[in-house]
Short mmCIF file of C-alpha atoms in Angstrom, two decimals:
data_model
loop_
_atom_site.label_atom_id
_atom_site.label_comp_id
_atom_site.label_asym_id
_atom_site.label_seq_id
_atom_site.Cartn_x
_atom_site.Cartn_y
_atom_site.Cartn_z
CA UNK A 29 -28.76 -2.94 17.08
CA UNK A 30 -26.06 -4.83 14.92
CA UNK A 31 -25.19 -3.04 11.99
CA UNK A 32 -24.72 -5.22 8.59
CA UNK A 33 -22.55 -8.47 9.66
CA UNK A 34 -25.54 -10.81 8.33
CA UNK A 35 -23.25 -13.12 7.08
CA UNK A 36 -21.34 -13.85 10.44
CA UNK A 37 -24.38 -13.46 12.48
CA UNK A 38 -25.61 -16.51 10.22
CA UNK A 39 -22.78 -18.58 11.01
CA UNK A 40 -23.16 -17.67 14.84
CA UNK A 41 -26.30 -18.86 14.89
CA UNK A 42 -25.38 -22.25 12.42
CA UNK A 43 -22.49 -22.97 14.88
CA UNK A 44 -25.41 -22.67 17.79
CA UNK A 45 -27.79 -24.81 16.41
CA UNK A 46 -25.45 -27.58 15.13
CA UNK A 47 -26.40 -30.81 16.66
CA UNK A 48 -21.98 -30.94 17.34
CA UNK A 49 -20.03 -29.23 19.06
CA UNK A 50 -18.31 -26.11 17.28
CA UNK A 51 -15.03 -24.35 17.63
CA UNK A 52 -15.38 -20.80 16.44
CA UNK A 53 -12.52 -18.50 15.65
CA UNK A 54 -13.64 -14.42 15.07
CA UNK A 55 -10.84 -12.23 14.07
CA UNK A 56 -10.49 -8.70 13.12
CA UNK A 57 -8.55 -5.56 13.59
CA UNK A 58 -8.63 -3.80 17.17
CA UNK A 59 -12.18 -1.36 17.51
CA UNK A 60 -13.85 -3.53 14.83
CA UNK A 61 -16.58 -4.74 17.27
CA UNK A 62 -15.85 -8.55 17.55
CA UNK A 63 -16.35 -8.89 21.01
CA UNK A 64 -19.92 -6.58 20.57
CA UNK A 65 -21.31 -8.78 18.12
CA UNK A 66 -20.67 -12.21 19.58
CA UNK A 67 -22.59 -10.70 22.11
CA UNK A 68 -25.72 -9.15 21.11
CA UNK A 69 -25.80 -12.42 18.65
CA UNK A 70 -26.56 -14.36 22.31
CA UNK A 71 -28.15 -11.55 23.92
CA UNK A 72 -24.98 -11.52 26.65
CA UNK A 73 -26.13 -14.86 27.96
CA UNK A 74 -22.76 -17.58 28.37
CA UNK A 75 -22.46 -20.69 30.19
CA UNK A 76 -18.88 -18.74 30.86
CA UNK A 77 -16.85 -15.98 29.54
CA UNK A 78 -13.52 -14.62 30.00
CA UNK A 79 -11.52 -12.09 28.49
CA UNK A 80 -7.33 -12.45 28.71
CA UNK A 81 -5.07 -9.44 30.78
CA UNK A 82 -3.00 -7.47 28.90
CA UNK A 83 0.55 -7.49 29.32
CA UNK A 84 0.31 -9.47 32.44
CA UNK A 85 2.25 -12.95 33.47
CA UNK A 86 0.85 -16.56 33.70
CA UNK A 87 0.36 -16.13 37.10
CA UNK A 88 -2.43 -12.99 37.42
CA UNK A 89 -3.86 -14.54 33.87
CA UNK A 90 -4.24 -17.43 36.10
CA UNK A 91 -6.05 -15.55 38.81
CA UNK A 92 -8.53 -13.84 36.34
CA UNK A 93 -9.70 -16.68 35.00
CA UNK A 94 -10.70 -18.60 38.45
CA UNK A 95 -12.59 -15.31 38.85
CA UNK A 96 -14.21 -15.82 35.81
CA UNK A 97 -15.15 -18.98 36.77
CA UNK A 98 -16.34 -17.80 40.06
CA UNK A 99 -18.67 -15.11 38.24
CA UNK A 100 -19.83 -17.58 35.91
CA UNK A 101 -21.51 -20.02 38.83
CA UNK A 102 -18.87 -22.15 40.25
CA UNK A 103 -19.40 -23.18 43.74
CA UNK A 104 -15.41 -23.31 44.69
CA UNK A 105 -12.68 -23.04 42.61
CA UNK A 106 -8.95 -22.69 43.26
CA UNK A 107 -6.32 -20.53 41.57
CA UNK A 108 -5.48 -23.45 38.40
CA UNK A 109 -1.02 -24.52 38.06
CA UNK A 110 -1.44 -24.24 35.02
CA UNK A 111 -3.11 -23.69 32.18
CA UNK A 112 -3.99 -27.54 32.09
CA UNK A 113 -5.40 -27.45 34.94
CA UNK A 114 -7.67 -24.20 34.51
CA UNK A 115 -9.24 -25.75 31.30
CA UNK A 116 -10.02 -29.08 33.69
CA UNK A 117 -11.38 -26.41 36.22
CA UNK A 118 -13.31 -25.86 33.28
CA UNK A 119 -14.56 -28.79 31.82
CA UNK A 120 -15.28 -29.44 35.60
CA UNK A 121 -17.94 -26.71 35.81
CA UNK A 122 -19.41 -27.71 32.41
CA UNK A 123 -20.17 -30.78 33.16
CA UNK A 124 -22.32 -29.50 36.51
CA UNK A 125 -24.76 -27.29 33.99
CA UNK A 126 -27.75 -28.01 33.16
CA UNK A 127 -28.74 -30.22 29.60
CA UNK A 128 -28.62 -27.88 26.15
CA UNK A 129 -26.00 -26.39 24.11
CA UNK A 130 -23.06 -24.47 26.60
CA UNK A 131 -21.79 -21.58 24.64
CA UNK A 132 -17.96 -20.78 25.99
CA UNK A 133 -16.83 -17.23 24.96
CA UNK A 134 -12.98 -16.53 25.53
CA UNK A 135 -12.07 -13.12 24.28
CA UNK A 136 -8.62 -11.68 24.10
CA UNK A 137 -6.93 -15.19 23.71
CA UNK A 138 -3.63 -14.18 22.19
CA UNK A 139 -3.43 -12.04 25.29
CA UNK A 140 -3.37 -15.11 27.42
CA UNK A 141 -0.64 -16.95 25.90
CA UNK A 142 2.32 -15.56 27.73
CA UNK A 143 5.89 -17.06 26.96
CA UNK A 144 6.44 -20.57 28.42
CA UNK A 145 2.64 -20.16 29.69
CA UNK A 146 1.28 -23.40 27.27
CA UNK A 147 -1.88 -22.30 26.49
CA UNK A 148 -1.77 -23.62 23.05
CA UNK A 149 -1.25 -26.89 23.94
CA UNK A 150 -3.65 -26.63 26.94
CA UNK A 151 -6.63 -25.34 24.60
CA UNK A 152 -6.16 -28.22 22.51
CA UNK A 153 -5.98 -30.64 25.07
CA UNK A 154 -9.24 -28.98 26.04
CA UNK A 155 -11.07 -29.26 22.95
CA UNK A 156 -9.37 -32.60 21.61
CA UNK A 157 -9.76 -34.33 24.56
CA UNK A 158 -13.30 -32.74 26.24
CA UNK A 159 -15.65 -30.43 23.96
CA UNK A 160 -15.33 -32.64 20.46
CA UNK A 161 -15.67 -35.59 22.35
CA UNK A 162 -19.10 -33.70 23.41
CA UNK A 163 -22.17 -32.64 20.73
CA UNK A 164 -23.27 -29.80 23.45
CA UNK A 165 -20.42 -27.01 23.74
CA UNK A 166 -20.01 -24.20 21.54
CA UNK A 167 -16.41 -22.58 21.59
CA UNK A 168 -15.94 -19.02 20.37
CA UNK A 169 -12.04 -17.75 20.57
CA UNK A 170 -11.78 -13.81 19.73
CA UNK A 171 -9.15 -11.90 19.69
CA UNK A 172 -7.42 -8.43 18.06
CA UNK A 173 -4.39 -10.31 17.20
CA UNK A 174 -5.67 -11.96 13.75
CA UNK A 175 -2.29 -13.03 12.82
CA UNK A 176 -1.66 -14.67 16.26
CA UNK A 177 -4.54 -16.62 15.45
CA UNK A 178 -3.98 -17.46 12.23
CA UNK A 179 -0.25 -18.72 13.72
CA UNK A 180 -0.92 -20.66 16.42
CA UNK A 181 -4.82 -21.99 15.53
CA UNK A 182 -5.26 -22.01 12.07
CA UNK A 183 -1.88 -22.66 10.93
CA UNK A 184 -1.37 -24.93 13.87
CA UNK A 185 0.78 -28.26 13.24
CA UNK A 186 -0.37 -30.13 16.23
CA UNK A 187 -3.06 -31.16 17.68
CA UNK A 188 -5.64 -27.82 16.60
CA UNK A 189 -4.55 -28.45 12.77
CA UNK A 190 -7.95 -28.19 11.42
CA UNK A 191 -10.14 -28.02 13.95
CA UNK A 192 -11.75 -24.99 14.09
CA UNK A 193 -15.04 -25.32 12.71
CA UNK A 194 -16.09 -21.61 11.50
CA UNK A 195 -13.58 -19.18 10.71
CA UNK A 196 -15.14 -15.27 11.04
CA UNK A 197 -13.39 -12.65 9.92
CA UNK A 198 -14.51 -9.09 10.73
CA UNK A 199 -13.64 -6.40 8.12
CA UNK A 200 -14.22 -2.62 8.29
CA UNK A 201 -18.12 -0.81 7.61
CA UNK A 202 -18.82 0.16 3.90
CA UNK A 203 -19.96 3.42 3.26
CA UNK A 204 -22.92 2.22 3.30
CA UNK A 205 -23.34 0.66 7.14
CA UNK A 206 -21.47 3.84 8.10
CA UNK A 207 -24.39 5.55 6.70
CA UNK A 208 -26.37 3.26 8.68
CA UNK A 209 -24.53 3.53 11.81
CA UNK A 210 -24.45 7.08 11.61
CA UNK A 211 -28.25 7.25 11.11
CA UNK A 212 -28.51 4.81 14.15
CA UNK A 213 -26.99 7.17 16.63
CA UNK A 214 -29.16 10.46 15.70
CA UNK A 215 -25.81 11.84 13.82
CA UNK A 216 -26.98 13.92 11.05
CA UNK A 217 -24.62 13.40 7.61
CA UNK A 218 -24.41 13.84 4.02
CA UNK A 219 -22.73 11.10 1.63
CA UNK A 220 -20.20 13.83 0.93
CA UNK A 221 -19.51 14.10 5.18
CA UNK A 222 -19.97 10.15 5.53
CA UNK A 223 -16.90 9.58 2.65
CA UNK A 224 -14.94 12.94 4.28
CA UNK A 225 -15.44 10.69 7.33
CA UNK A 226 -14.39 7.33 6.43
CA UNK A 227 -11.34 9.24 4.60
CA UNK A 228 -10.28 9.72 8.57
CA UNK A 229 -11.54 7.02 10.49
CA UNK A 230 -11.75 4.15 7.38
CA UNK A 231 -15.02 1.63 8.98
CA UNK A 232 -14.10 1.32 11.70
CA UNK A 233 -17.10 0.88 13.87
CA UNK A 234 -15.50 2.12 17.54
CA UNK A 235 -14.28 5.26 15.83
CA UNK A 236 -17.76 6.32 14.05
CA UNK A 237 -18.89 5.66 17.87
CA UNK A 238 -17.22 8.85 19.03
CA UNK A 239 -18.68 11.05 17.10
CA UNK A 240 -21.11 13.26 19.39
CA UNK A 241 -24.72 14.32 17.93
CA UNK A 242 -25.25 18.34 17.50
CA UNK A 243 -21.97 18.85 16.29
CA UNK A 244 -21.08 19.00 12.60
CA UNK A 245 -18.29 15.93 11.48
CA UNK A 246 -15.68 18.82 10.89
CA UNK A 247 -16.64 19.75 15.02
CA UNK A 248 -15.93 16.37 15.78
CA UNK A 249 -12.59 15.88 14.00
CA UNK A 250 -11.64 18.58 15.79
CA UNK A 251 -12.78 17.27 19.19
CA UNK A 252 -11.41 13.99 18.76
CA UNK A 253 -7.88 14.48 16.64
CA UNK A 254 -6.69 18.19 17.70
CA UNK A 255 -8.19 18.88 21.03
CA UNK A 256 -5.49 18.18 23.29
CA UNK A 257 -7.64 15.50 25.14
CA UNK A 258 -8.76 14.00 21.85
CA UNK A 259 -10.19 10.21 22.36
CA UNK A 260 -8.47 9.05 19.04
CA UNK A 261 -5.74 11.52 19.26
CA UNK A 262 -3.33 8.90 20.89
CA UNK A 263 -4.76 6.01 19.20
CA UNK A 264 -1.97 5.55 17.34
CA UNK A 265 0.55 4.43 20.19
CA UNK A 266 -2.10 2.09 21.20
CA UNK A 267 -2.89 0.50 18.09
CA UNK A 268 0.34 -1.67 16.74
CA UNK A 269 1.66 -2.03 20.72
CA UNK A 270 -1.99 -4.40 21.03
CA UNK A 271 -1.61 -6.24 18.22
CA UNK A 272 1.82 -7.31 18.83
CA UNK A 273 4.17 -8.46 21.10
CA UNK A 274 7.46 -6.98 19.37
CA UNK A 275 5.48 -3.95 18.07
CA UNK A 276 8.76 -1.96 16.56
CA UNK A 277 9.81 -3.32 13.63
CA UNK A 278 5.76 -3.87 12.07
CA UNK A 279 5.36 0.02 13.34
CA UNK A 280 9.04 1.03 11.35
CA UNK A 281 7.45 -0.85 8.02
CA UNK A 282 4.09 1.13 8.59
CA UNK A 283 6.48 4.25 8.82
CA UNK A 284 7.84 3.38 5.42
CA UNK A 285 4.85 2.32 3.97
CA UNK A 286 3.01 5.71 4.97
CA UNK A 287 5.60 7.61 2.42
CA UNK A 288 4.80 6.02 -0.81
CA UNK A 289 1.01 6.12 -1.68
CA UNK A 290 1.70 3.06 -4.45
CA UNK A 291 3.49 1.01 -1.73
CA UNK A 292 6.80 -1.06 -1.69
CA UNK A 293 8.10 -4.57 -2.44
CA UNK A 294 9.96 -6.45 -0.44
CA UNK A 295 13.60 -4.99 -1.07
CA UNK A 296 12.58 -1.46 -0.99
CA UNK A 297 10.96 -1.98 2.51
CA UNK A 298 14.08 -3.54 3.74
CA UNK A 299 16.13 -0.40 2.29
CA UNK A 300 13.65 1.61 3.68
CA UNK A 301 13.41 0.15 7.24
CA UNK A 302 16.70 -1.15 7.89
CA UNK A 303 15.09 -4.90 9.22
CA UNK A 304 17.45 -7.76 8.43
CA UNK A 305 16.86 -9.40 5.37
CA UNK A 306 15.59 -12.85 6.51
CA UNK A 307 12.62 -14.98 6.92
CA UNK A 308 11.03 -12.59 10.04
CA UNK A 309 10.23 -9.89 7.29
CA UNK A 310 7.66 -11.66 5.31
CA UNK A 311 6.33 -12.81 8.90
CA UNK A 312 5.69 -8.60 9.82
CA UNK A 313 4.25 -8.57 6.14
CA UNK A 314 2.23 -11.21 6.69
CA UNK A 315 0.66 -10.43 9.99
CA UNK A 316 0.13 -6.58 8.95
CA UNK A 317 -2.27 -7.66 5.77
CA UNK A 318 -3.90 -10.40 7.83
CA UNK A 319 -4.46 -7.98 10.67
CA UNK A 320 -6.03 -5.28 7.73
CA UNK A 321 -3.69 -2.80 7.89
CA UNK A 322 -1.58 -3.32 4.40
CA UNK A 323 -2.69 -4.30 1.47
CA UNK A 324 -0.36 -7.24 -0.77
CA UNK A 325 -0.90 -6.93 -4.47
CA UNK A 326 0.75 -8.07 -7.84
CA UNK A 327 1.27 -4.97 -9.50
CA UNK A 328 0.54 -5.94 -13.74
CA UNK A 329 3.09 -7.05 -15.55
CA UNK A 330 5.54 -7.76 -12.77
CA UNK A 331 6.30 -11.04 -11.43
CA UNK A 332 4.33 -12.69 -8.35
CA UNK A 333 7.14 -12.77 -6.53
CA UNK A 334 7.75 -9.24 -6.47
CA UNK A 335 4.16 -8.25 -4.60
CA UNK A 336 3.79 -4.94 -3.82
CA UNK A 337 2.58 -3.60 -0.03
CA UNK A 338 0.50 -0.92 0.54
CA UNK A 339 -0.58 0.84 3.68
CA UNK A 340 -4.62 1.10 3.47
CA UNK A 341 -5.38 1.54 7.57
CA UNK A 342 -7.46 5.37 6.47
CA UNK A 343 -6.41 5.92 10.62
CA UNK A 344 -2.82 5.76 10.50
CA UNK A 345 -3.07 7.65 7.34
CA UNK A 346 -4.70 10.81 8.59
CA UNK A 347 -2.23 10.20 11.45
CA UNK A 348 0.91 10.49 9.72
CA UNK A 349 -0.76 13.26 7.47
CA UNK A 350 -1.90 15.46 9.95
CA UNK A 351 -1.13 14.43 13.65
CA UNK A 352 2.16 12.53 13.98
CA UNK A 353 4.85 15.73 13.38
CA UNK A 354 2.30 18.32 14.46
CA UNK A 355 2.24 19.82 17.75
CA UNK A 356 -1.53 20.19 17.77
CA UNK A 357 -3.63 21.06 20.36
CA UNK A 358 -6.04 23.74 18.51
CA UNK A 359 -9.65 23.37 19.07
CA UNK A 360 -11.00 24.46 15.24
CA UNK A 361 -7.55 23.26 13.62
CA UNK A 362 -9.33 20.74 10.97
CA UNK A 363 -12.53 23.39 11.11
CA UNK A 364 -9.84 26.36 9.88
CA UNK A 365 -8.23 24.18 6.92
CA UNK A 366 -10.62 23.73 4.68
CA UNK A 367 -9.24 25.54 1.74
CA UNK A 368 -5.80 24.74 2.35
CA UNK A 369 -3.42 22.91 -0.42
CA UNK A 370 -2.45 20.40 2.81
CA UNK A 371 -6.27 19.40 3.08
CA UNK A 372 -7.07 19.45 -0.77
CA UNK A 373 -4.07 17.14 -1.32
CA UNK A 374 -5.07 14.81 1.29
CA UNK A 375 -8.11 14.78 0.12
CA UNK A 376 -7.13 13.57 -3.39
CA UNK A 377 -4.85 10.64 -1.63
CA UNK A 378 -7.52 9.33 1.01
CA UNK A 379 -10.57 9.44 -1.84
CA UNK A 380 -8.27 7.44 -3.39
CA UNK A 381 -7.65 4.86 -0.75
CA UNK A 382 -11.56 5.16 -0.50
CA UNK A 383 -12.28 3.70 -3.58
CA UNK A 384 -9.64 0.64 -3.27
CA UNK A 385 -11.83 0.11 0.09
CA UNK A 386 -14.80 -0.34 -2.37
CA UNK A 387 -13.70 -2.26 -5.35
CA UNK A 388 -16.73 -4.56 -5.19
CA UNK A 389 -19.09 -1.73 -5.56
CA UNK A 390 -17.27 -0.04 -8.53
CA UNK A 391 -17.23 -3.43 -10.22
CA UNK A 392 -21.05 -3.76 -9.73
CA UNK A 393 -21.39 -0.33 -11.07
CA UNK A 394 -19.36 -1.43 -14.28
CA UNK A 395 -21.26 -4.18 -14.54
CA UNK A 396 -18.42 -6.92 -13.88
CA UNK A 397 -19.28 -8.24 -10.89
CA UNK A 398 -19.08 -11.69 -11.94
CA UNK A 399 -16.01 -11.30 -14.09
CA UNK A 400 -12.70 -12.77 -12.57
CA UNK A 401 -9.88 -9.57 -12.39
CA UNK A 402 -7.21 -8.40 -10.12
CA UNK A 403 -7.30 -4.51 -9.14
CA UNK A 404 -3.59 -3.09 -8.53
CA UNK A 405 -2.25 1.13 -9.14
CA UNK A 406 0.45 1.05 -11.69
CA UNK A 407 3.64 3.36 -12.72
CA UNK A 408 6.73 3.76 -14.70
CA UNK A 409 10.07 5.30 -13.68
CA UNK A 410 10.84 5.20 -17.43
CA UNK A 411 10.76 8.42 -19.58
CA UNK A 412 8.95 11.34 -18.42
CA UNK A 413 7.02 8.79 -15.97
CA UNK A 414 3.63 8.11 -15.50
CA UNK A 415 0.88 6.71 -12.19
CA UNK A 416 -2.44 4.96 -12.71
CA UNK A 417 -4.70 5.59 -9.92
CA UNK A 418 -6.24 2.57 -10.52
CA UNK A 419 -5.91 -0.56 -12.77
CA UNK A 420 -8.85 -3.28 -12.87
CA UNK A 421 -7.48 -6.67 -14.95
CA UNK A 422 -10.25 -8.46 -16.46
CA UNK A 423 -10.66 -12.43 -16.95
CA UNK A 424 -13.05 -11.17 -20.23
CA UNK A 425 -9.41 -9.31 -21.56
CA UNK A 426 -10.41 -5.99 -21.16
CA UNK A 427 -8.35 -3.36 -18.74
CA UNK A 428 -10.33 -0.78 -17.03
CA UNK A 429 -8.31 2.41 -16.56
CA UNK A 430 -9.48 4.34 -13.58
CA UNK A 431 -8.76 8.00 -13.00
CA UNK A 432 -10.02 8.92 -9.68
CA UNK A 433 -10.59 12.76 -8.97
CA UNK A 434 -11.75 14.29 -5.45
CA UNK A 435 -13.87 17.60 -5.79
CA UNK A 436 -16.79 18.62 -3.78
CA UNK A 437 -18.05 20.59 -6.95
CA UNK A 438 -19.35 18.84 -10.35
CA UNK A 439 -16.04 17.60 -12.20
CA UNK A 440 -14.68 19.04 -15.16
CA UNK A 441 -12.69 16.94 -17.91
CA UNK A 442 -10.24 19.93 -19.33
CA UNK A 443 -7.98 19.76 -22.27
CA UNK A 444 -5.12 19.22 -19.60
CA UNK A 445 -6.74 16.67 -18.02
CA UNK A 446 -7.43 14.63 -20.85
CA UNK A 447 -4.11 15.09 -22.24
CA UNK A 448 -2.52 13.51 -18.94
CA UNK A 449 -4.96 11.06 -19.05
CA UNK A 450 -4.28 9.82 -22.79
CA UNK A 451 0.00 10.02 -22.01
CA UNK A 452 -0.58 7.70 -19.24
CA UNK A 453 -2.73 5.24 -21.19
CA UNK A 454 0.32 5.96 -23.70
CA UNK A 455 2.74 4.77 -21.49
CA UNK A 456 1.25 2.14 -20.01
CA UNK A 457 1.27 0.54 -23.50
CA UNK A 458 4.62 1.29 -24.26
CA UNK A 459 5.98 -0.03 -20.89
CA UNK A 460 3.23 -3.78 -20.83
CA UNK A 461 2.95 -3.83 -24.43
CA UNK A 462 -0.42 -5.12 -24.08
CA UNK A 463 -2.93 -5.48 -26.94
CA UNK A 464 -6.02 -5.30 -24.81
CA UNK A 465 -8.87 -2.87 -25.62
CA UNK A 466 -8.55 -0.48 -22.63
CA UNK A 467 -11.88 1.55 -21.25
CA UNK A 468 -11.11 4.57 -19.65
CA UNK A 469 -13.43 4.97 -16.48
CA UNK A 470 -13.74 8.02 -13.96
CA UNK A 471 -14.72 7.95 -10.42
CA UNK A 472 -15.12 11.22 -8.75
CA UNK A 473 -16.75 11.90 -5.77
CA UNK A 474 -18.95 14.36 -7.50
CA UNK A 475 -21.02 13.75 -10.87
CA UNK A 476 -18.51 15.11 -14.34
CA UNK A 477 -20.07 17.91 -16.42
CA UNK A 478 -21.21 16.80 -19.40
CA UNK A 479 -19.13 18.35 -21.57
CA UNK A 480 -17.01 17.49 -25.50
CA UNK A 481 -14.43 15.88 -23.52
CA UNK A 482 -16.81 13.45 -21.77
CA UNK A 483 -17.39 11.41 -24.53
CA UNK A 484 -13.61 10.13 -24.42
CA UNK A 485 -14.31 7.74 -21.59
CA UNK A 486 -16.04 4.46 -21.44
CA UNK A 487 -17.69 4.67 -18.17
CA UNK A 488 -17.98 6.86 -14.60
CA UNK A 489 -18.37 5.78 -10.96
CA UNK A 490 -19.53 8.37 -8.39
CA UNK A 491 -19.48 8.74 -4.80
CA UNK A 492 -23.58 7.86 -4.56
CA UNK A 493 -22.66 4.50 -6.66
CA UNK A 494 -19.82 4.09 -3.62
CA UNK A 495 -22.43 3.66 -1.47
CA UNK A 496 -24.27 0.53 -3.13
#
């Protein structure tokens, strides 16, 4: 059963039924279940399918793919030169099936471009030269690598400029679907567990997967983070080496990034990192948003050139939190830490990242869903200093200040509270010198008492509204 994704099932099925021939590109972070819904969309059922090698040379690519064509029905078939000649292999096999639309599913392309290999040029030869020329063949390309995509196909100045037909992008569960998903495989949750869990895991779908039935989610953390054979223990190494080729310098800016909740711009994660300071760096920055894993904003006030990067991957997060330093290997560590200052401050952080991860259903909430506005955190240096969890920009010239507090009890506003609240709204003044009417809004994870302080703010998201 395929959890949310109507949208993209819809254009599946539009790029099936098309009386032309479509090229489909699906992209999306690793574990985010690309290659799983391309195929319960056609029931498993391809004219032929192949999925690139690893870390492997032109040759054995070579190899796998004349056994894919093997599997697939081919009578004979040789070991293809080159990469030419395996797409004629191809195009020769095509043209032996049967009348009706021929759906060709290559997964893990970027994997099969090797250095020198031409597999760019080859796939466009293949679908300049044979498919378009054709109203029967239906070409899905998948692969982890979204920037690599986004390089060599969408970007592409040759012959592929502009010729892929349906462009599906994959992004990580809501609350909501993990609800869902949870529900779907007998797990038993609260909202309160299902955000705890997302905290850790973010949506991604492969992750939720692990999570064993009969066994509370703090149980699981422990089985799968601190247990010394823990599935998603090591996921980290795994992760950024997958996605790309020269893995070190996008895993050193994810080092820096993981250090400063607000994020960097471009100077301070050259400082930071050491890279040279050329064109390559906006290239990592690039690739890391498209791939999911940062986040490139303008902060308010500040130029556009001066776009700040933040780390939003909830994984590497909890990674760097908890895992990365820490010689682990307890069986109830995360079980054992609930009332420790380490968890409670985490848990302030990741509710935070949370609620960035569901802007679209605080601004249904607030009633400005169909308002234009840009969403950024904000802070000052200047003074005594002063952070804004969250900023929300409005096209109707209103700014929605957002205070976002984590508590698994009812909230209280204190004196204190409200007093930090009104000196950053002070600040924020002084430092934009903006003249917009500013509505303070709260979003806590549990509902805020009720009490004389209450009636200072304009308007309050909770967790259950998260979940929309």
């Amino acid at each position: 059963m395929i959890i949310g994704r109507e949208q993209e099932i819809k254009d599946l099925r539009r790029a099936y039924e098309s009386e032309y021939s479509e090229f489909v590109a699906v992209t999306g972070r690793r574990r985010i279940g690309k290659t799983f819904l391309v195929r319960e969309v056609f029931d498993y059922k391809f004219t032929f399918q192949h999925s690139g090698l690893a870390n492997q040379k032109t040759r054995q690519q070579l190899k796998e793919f004349r056994l894919s064509l093997l599997k697939c029905g081919m009578k004979k078939c040789r070991v293809p030169q080159d990469w030419y000649d395996a797409f004629f292999l191809l195009s020769e096999f095509l043209d032996g099936v049967p009348k009706g639309k021929k759906i060709v599913f290559i997964d893990e392309v970027p994997w099969m471009d090797a250095p020198r290999s031409n597999f760019v040029s080859a796939l466009e030869h293949f679908w300049n030269g044979y498919a378009s020329a054709r109203k029967d063949i239906l070409l899905i390309i998948c692969g982890s690598s979204t920037s690599w995509i986004i390089n060599n196909v969408y970007k592409n100045h040759g012959g592929l400029h502009n010729r892929v037909t349906e462009r599906i992008n994959l992004h990580p569960f809501t609350l909501h679907e993990c609800m869902l998903y949870a529900k779907s495989r007998g797990l038993v949750l609260s909202k309160s567990q299902v955000a705890e869990g997302y905290m850790i895991m973010g949506g991604v779908p492969f992750y939720w997967a692990q999570l064993q039935k009969g066994l509370s989610l703090d149980q699981n953390i422990d089985r799968l983070f601190f247990s010394t054979e823990g599935k998603l223990r090591y996921e980290y190494r795994e992760l950024y080496h997958s996605l790309f080729k020269n893995s070190e310098p996008y895993i050193q800016i994810v080092n820096a990034l993981g250090q400063k909740k607000i994020g960097m711009n471009r100077d301070e994660i050259i400082i930071a990192t050491g890279l040279a300071d050329n064109g390559k760096i906006g290239e990592y920055l690039d690739d890391l948003t498209a791939c999911g894993f940062v986040k490139r904003y303008n902060a308010f006030g500040k130029p556009k050139n001066n776009a700040i990067y933040q780390l939003i991957d909830q994984y590497t997060l909890f990674y760097f939190k908890f895992i990365e330093n820490q010689n682990v290997g307890s069986d109830n560590y995360w079980m054992s830490s609930i009332d420790t200052t380490q968890r409670k401050v985490w848990e302030g952080l990741a509710f935070e990242q949370l609620c960035f991860s569901h802007i679209s259903q605080i601004k249904q909430k607030l009633g400005i869903s169909g308002i234009v506005s840009s969403v950024c955190s904000w802070q000052t240096k200047n003074g005594d200093g002063a952070q804004i969890d969250m900023l929300i920009d409005r096209a109707d010239e209103v700014i929605n200040i957002c205070e976002i507090k984590y508590s698994r009890k009812k909230y209280v506003i204190t004196k204190d509270v409200m007093d930090n609240i009104n000196h950053k709204i002070e600040r924020f003044r002084d430092v934009t010198k903006t003249s917009q009417p500013i509505h303070l809004t709260m979003i806590t994870a549990a509902p805020l008492v009720h009490n004389e302080y209450w009636n200072d703010i304009q308007s309050e998201v909770t967790l259950d509204e998260l979940f929309l």
